[in-house]
CSV table of C-alpha atoms and ligand atoms in Angstrom, one decimal:
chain,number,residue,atom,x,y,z
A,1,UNK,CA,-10.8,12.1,-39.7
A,2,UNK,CA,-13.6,12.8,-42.4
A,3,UNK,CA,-12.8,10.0,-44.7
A,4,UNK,CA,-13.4,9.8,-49.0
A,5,UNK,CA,-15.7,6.7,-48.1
A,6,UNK,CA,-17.8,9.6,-46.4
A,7,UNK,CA,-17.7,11.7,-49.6
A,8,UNK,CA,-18.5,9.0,-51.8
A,9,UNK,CA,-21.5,9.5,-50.3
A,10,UNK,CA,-22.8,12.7,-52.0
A,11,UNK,CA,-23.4,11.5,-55.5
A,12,UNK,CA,-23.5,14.7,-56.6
A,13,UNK,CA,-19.8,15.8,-55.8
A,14,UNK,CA,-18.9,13.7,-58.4
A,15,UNK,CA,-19.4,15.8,-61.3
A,16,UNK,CA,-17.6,17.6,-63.8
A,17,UNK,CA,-18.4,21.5,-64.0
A,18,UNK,CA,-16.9,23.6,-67.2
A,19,UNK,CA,-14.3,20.5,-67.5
A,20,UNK,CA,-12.7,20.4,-63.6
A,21,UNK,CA,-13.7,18.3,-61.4
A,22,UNK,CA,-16.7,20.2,-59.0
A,23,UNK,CA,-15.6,22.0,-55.8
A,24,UNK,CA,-18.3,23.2,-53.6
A,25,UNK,CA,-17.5,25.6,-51.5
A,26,UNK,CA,-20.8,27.3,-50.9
A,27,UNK,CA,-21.9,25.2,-48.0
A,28,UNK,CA,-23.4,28.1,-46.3
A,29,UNK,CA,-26.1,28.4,-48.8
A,30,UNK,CA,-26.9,24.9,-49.1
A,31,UNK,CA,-25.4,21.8,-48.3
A,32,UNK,CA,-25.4,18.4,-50.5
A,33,UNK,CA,-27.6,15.5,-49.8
A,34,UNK,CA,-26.2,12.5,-49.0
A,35,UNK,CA,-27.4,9.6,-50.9
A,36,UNK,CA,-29.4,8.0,-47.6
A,37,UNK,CA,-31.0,11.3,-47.1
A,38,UNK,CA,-32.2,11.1,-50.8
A,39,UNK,CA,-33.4,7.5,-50.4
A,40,UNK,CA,-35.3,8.3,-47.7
A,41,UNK,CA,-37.1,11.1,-49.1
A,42,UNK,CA,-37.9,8.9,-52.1
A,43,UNK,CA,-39.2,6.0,-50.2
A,44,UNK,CA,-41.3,8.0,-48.4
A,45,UNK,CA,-43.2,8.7,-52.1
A,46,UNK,CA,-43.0,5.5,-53.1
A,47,UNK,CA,-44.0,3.2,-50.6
A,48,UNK,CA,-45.9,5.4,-47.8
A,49,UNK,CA,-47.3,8.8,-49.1
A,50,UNK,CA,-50.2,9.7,-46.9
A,51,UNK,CA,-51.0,12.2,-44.8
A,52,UNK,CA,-50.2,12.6,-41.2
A,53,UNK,CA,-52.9,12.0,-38.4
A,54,UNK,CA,-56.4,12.7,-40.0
A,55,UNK,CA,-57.3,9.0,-40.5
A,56,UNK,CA,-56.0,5.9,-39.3
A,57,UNK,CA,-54.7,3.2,-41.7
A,58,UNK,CA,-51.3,0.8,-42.2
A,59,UNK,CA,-49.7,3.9,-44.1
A,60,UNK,CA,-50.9,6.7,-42.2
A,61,UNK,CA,-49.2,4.9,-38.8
A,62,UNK,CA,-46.0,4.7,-40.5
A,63,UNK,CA,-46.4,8.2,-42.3
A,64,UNK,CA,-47.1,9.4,-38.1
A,65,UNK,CA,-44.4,7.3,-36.8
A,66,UNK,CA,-41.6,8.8,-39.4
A,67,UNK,CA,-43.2,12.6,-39.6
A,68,UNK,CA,-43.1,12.4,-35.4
A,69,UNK,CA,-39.6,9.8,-35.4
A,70,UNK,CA,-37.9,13.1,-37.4
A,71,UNK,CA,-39.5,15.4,-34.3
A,72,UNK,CA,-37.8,13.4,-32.1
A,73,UNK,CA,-34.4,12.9,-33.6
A,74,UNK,CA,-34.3,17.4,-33.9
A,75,UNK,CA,-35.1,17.1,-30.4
A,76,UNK,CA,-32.6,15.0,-29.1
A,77,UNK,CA,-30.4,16.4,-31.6
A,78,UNK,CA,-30.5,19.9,-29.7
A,79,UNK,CA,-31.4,18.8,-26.5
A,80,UNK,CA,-34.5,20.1,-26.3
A,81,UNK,CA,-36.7,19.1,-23.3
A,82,UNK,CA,-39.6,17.4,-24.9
A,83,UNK,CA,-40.9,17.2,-28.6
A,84,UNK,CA,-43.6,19.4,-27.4
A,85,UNK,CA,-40.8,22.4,-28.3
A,86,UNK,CA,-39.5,21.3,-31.6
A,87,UNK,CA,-42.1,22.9,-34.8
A,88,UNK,CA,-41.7,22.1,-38.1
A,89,UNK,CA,-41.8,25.1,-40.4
A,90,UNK,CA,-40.3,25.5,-44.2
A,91,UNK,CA,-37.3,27.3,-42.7
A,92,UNK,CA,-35.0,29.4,-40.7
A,93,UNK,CA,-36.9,32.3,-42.3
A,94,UNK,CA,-40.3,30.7,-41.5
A,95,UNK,CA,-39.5,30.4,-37.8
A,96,UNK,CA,-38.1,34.0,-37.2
A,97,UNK,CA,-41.4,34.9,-38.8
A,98,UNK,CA,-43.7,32.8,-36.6
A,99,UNK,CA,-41.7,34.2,-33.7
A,100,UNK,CA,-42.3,37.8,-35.0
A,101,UNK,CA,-46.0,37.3,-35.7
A,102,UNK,CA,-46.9,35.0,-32.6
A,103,UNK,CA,-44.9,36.6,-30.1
A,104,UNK,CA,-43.5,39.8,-30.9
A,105,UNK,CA,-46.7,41.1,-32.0
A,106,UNK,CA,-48.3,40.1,-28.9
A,107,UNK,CA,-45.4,40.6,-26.7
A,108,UNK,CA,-43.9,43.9,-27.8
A,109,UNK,CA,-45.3,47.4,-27.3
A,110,UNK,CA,-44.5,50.8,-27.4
A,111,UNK,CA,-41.1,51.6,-25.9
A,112,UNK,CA,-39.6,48.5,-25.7
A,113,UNK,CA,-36.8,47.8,-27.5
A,114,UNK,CA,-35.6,45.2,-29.4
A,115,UNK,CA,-32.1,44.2,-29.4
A,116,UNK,CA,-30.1,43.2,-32.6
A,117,UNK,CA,-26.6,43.6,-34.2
A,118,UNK,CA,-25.5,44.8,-37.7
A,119,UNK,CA,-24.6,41.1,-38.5
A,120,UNK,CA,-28.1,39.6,-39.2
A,121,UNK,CA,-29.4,37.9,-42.4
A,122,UNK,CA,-32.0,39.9,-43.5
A,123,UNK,CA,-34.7,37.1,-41.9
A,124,UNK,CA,-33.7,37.9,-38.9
A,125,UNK,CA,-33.7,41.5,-39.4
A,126,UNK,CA,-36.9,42.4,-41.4
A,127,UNK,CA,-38.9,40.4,-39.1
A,128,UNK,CA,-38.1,42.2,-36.4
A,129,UNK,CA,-38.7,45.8,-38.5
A,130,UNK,CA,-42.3,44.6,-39.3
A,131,UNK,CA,-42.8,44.1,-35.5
A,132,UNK,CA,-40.8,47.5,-34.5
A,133,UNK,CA,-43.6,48.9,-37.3
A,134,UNK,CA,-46.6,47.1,-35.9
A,135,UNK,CA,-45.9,47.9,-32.1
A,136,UNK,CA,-44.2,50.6,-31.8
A,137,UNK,CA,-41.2,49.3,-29.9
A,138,UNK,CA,-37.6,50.4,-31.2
A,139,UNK,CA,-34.6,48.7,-33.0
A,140,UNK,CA,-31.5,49.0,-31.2
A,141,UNK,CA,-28.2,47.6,-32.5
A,142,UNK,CA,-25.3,46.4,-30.7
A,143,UNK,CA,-21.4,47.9,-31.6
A,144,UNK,CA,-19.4,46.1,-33.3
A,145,UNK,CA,-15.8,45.7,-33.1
A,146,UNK,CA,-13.1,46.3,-36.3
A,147,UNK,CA,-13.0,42.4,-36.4
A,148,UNK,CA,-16.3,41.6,-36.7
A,149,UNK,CA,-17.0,40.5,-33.2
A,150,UNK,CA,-19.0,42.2,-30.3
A,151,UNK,CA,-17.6,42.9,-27.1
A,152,UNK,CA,-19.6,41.3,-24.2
A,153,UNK,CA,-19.4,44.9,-22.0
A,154,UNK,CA,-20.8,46.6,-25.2
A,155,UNK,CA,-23.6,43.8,-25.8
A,156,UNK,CA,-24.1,44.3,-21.8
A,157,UNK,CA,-24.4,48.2,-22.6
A,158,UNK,CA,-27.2,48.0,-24.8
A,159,UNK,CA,-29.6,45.7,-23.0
A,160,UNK,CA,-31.5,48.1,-20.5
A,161,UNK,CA,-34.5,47.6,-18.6
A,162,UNK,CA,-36.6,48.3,-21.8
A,163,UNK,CA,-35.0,45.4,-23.7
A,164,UNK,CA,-37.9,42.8,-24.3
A,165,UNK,CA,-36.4,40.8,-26.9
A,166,UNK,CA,-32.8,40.1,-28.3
A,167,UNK,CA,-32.7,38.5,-31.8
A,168,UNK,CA,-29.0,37.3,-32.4
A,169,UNK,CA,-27.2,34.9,-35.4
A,170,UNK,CA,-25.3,32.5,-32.9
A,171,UNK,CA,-22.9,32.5,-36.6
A,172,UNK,CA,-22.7,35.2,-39.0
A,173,UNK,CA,-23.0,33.9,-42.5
A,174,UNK,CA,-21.1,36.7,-43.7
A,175,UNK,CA,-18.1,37.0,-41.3
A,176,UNK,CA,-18.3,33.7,-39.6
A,177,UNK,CA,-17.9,35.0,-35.8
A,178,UNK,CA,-19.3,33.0,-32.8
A,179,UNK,CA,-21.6,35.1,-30.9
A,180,UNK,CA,-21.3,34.1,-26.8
A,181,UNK,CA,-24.6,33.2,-27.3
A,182,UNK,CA,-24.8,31.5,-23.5
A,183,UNK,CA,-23.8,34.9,-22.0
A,184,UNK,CA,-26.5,37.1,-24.0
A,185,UNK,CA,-28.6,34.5,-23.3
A,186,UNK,CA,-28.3,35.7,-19.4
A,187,UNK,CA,-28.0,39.2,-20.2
A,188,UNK,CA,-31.4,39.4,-22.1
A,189,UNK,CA,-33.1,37.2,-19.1
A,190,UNK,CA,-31.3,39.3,-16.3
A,191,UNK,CA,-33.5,42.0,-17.8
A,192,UNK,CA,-36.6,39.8,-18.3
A,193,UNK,CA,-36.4,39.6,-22.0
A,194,UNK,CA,-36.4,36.9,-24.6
A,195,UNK,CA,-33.5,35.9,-26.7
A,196,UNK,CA,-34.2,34.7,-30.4
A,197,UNK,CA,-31.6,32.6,-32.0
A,198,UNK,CA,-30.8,32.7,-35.8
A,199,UNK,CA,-29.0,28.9,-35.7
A,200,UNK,CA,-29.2,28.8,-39.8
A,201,UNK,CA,-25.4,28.6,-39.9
A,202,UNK,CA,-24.2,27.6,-36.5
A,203,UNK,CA,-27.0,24.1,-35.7
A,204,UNK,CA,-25.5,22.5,-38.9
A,205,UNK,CA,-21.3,23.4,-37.6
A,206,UNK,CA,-21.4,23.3,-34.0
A,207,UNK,CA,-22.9,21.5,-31.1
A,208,UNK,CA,-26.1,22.5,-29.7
A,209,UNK,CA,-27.7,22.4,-26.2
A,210,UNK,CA,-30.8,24.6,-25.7
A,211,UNK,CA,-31.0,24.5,-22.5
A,212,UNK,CA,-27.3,24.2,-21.6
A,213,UNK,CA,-27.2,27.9,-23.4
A,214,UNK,CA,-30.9,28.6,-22.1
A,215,UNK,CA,-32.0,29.6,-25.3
A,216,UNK,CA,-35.8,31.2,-25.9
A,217,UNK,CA,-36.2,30.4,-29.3
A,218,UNK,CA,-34.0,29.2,-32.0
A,219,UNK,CA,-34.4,28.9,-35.8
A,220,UNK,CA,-32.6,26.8,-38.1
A,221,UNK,CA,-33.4,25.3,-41.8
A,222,UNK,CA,-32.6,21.3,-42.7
A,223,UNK,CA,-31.4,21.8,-46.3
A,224,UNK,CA,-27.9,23.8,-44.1
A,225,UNK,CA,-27.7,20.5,-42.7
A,226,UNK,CA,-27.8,17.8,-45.1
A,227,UNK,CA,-31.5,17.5,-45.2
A,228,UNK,CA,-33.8,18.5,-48.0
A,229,UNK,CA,-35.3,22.2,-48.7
A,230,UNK,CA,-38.4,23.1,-47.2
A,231,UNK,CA,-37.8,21.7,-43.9
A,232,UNK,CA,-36.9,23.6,-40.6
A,233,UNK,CA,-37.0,24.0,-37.2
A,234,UNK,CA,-38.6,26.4,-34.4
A,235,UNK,CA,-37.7,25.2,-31.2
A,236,UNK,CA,-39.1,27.5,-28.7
A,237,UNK,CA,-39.6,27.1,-24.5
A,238,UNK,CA,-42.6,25.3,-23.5
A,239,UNK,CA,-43.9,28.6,-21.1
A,240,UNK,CA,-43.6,30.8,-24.0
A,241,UNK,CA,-45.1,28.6,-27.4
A,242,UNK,CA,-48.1,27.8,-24.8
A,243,UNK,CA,-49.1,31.5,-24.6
A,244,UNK,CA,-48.5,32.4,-28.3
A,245,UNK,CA,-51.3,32.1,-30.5
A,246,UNK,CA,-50.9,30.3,-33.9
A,247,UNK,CA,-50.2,32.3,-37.1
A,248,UNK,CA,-51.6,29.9,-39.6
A,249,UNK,CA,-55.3,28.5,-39.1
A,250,UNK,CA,-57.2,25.7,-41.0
A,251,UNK,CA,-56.8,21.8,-41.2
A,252,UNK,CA,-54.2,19.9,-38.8
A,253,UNK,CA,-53.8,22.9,-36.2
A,254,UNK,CA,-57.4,22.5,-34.6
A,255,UNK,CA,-59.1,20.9,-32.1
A,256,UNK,CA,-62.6,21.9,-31.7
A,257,UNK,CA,-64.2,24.3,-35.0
A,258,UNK,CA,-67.8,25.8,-34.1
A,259,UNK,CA,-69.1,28.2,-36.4
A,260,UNK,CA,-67.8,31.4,-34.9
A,261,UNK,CA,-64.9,30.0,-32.6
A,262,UNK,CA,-62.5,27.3,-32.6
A,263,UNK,CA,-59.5,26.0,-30.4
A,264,UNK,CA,-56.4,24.8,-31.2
A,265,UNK,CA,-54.2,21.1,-30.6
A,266,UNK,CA,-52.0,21.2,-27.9
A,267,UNK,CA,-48.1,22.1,-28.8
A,268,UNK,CA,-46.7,21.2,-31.4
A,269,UNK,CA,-49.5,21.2,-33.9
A,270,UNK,CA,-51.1,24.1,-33.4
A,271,UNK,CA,-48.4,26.1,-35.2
A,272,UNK,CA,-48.2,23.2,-37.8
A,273,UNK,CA,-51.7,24.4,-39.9
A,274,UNK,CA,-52.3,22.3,-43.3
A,275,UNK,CA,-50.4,19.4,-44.5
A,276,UNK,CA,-46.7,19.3,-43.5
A,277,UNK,CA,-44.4,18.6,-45.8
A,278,UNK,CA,-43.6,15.1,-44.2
A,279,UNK,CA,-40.9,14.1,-46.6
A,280,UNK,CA,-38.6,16.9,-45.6
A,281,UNK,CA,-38.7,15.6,-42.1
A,282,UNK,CA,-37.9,12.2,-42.8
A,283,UNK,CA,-35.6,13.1,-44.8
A,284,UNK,CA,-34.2,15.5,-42.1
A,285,UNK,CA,-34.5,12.6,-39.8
A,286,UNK,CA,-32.0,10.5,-42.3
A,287,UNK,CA,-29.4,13.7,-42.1
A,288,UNK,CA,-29.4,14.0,-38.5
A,289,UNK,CA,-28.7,10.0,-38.2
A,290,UNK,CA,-26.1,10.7,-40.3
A,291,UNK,CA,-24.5,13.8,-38.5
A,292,UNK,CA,-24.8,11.9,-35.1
A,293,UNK,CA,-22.9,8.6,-36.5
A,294,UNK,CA,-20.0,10.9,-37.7
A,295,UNK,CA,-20.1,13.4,-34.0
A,296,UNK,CA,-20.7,17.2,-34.4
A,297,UNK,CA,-17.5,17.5,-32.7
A,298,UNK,CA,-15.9,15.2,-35.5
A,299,UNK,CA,-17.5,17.7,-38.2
A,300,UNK,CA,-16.7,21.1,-36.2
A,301,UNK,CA,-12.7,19.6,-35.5
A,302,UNK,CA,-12.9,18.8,-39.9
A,303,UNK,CA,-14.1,22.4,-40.6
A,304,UNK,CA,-12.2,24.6,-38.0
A,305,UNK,CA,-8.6,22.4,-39.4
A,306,UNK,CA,-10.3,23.3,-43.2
A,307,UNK,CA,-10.8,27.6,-42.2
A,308,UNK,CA,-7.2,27.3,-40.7
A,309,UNK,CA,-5.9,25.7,-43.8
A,310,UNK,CA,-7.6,28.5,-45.9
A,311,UNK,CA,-6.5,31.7,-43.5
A,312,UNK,CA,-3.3,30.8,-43.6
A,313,UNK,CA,-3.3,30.6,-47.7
A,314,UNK,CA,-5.2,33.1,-48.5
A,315,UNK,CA,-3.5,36.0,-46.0
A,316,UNK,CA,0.1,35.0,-48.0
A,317,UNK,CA,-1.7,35.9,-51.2
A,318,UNK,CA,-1.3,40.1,-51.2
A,319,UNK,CA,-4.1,42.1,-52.3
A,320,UNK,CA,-6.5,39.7,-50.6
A,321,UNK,CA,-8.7,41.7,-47.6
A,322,UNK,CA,-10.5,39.0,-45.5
A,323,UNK,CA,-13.3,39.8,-43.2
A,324,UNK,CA,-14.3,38.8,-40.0
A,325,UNK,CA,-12.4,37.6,-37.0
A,326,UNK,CA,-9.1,35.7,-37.3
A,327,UNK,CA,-9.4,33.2,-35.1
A,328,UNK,CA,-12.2,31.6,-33.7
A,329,UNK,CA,-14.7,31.6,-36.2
A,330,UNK,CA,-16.7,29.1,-38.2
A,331,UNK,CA,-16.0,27.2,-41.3
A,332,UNK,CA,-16.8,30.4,-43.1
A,333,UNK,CA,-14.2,33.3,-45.4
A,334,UNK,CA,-15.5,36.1,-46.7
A,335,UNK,CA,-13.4,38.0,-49.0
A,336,UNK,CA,-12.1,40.3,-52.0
A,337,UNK,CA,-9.4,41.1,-53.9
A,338,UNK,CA,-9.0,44.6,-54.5
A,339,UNK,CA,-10.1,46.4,-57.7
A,340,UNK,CA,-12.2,43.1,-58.7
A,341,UNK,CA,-15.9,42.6,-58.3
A,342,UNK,CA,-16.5,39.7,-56.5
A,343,UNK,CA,-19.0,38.6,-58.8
A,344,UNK,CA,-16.2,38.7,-61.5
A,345,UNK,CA,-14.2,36.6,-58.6
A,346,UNK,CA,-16.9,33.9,-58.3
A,347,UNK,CA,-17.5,33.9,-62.3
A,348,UNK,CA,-13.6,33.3,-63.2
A,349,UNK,CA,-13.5,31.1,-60.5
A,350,UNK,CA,-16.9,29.0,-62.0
A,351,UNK,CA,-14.6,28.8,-65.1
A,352,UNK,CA,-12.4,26.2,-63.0
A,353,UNK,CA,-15.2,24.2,-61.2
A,354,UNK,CA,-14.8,26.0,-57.9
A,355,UNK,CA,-18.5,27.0,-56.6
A,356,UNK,CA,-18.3,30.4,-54.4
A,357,UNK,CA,-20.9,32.6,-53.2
A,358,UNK,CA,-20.7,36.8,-54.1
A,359,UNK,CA,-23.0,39.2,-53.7
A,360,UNK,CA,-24.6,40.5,-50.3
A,361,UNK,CA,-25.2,38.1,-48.4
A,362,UNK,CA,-28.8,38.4,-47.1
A,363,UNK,CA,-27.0,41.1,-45.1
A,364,UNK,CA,-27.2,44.3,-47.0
A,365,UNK,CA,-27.0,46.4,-43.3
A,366,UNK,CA,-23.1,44.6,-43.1
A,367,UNK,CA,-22.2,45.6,-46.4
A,368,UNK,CA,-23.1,49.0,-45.3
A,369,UNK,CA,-21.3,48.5,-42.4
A,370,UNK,CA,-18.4,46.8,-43.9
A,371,UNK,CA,-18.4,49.7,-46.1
A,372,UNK,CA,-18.2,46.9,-49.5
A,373,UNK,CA,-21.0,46.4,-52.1
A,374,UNK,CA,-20.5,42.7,-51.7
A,375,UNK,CA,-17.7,39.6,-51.1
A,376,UNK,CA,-17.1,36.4,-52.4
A,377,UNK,CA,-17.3,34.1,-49.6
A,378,UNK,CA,-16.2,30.3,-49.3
A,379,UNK,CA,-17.9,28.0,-46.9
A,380,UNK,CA,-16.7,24.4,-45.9
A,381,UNK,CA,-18.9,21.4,-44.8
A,382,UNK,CA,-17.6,18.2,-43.3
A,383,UNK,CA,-16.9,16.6,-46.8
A,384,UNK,CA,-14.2,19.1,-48.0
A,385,UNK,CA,-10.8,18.3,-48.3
A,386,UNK,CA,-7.4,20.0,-48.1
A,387,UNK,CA,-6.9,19.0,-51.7
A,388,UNK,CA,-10.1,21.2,-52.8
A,389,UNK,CA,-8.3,24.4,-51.0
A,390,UNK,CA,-5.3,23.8,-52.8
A,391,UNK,CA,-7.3,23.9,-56.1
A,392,UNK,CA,-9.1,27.1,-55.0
A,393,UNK,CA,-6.0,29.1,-53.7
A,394,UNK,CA,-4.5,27.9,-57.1
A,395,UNK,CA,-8.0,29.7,-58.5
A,396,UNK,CA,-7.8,33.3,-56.6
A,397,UNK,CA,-4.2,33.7,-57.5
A,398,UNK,CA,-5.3,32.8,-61.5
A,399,UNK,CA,-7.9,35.2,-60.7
A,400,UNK,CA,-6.1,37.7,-59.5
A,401,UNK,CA,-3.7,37.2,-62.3
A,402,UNK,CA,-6.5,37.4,-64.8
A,403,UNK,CA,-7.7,40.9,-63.7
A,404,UNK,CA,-4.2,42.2,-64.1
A,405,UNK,CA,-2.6,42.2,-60.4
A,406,UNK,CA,1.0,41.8,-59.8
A,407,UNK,CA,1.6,38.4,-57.6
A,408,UNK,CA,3.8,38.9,-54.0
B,1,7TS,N1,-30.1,33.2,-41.3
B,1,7TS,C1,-28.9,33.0,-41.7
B,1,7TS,C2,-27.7,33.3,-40.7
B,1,7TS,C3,-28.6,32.5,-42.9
B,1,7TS,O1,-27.3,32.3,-43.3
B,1,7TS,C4,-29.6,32.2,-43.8
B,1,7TS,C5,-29.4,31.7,-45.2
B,1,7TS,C6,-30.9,32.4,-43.3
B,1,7TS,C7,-31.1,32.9,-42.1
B,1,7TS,C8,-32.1,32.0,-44.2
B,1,7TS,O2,-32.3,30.6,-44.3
B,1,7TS,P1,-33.4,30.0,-45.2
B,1,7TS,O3,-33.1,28.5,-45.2
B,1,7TS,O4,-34.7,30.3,-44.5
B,1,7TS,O5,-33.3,30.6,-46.5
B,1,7TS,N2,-28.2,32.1,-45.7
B,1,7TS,C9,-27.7,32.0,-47.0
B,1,7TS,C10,-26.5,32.4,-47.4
B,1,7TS,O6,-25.6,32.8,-46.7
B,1,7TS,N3,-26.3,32.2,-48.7
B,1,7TS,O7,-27.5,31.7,-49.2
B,1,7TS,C11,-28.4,31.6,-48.2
């Protein structure tokens, strides 16, 4: 059980918003830093601050040893094979990019398709447009179910022989379903494509194993986790990040410059051009030590009791449409109350301390979809509590109240 010692921890969950006591429930977009994660980003500036590999002295072995320590801890963390496979970038967005630019545009031509589904954040959508753009190939999106969920027969459907690439959230950050990630996985490679994970919102909530789910590529950002922003994560198969060619050039990435050619370090550097921002890794590192001393399985049990908790509130409060699937889905609600805007939800809400998320999403395509112009969503990381949904249920029905709506 996630214990109040454990919240302590996140100095800045203690805090008073417009009078009541803060209730963050828009994990999705951003987690809190614990206060070790903070201390190791600020000893970092204070007592190493140099840069990584160009020279060697005292601080610059450290600076090394912690910049390539945090490699290794995001390696063992998803099981990756070697460290060889694990890129620092600024971000989930970053990575699909790199993917896009390094291998899509080398990989893709015209007539192939890519495969996608109407769920994805718009990184892991636009990308993918660009390269349909540049190459020629064709965007081709999966069916999706009343529920939010795709059926594996019509994911199975849609990959063909002309499939070269599959880019797929593993968790929608919009409805919260659990793609069978494992299963497309073999689909795509039954067909001899790729499979590109989105892992923004499922690396920080469930366990991981890349090659347990023989994953191609997957993209994830540390500040979802616990770690600070600008930090994230390509991992990517050794066979494929040795034949794609870097997409940023200059310091760090090279081996050998001559005045009209040059060669690149061996993997990872070569997609690391210019000075990384080495803080964010360490102070990845410190969230990841963190996450591993508590379990993921400790953290997904917390969260899945916490959406339960909310489902069950939330669909005895009429007028209330919830999207997504019912069961089996992350620690993730998106939702609205009829006749109010959700951004009028989320400010009324504010008004009691109670952080929520309205809008689009990143995911304009689902709106459409969804046939909505946006939903409030509330998200839950391992340091919520029971107590906090109580407060928030207590919220929507004031909210509902508030904009004139008749209780059940
Ligand atoms: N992919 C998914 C599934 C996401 O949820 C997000 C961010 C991203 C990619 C982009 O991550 P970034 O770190 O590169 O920005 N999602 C959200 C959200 O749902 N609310 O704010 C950001």
């Amino acid at each position: 059980m996630i214990s109040q010692e454990i919240r302590k921890q996140f100095p800045i969950l203690n805090q008073r918003v417009n009078g009541h006591p803060l209730v963050y429930l828009d994990n999705a977009a951003t987690v809190k830093k614990r206060i070790q994660v903070i201390e190791a980003t600020d000893n970092y500036y204070r007592n190493i601050n140099s840069n990584v590999q160009r020279v060697v002295h005292k601080l610059i072995t450290w600076d090394t040893d912690t910049y390539e320590g945090a490699r290794e801890k995001v390696r063992a963390f998803i099981s990756a094979n070697s460290t060889e496979e694990i890129i620092f970038t600024s971000g989930t967005t970053a990575s699909l990019n790199l993917v896009a630019q390094s291998y899509g545009r080398s990989y893709l031509k015209k007539g192939d398709e890519i495969v996608i589904t109407y769920m994805e954040h718009h990184s892991n959508l636009i990308p993918w447009q660009q390269v349909a753009k540049a190459t020629g190939a064709t965007l081709k999106y999966i069916p999706m179910q009343q529920n939010g969920t795709m059926k594996l027969e019509n994911i199975k459907a849609t990959i063909t022989k002309n499939t070269k690439l599959v880019a797929m959230t593993q968790v929608s950050n919009v409805l919260g379903t659990i793609n069978p990630i494992q299963e497309v996985a073999k689909l795509a490679h039954d067909v001899g494509a790729v499979i590109v994970v989105d892992g923004a919102q499922s690396v920080p909530h469930i366990k991981i194993d890349v090659q347990a789910l023989d994953i191609d590529f997957l993209a994830f950002s540390g500040h979802k986790m616990g770690g600070p922003t600008g930090i994230g994560v390509l991992y990517g198969k050794k066979q494929l990040l040795e034949k794609m060619e870097p997409v940023e050039f200059g310091g760090e990435m090279i081996d050998v410059v001559e005045l009209y050619d040059s060669t690149w370090k061996e993997l990872p550097w070569k997609f690391e051009g210019g000075t990384p921002i080495i803080a964010g890794a360490v102070g990845l590192g410190a969230a990841i030590d963190f996450i591993q001393s508590i379990g993921m399985e400790e953290i997904e049990k917390h969260e899945t009791a916490l959406v339960n908790n909310t489902l069950e509130k939330m669909g005895a409060i009429e007028g209330v449409s919830i999207y997504g699937p019912m069961k089996e889905r992350s620690g993730l609600i998106t939702f609205n109350i009829d006749g109010v805007h959700s951004h009028d939800v989320a400010t009324v809400l504010d008004t009691e301390g109670i952080a929520v998320r309205a809008g689009h999403h990143c995911a304009q395509p689902l709106m459409n979809w969804l046939n909505v112009s946006a939903t409030a969503r509330v998200s839950f990381y391992l340091y919520n509590t029971d107590e906090e949904i109580d407060i928030f249920i207590k919220g929507l029905k004031k909210t509902k109240e508030y904009f004139g709506h008749v209780f059940s």
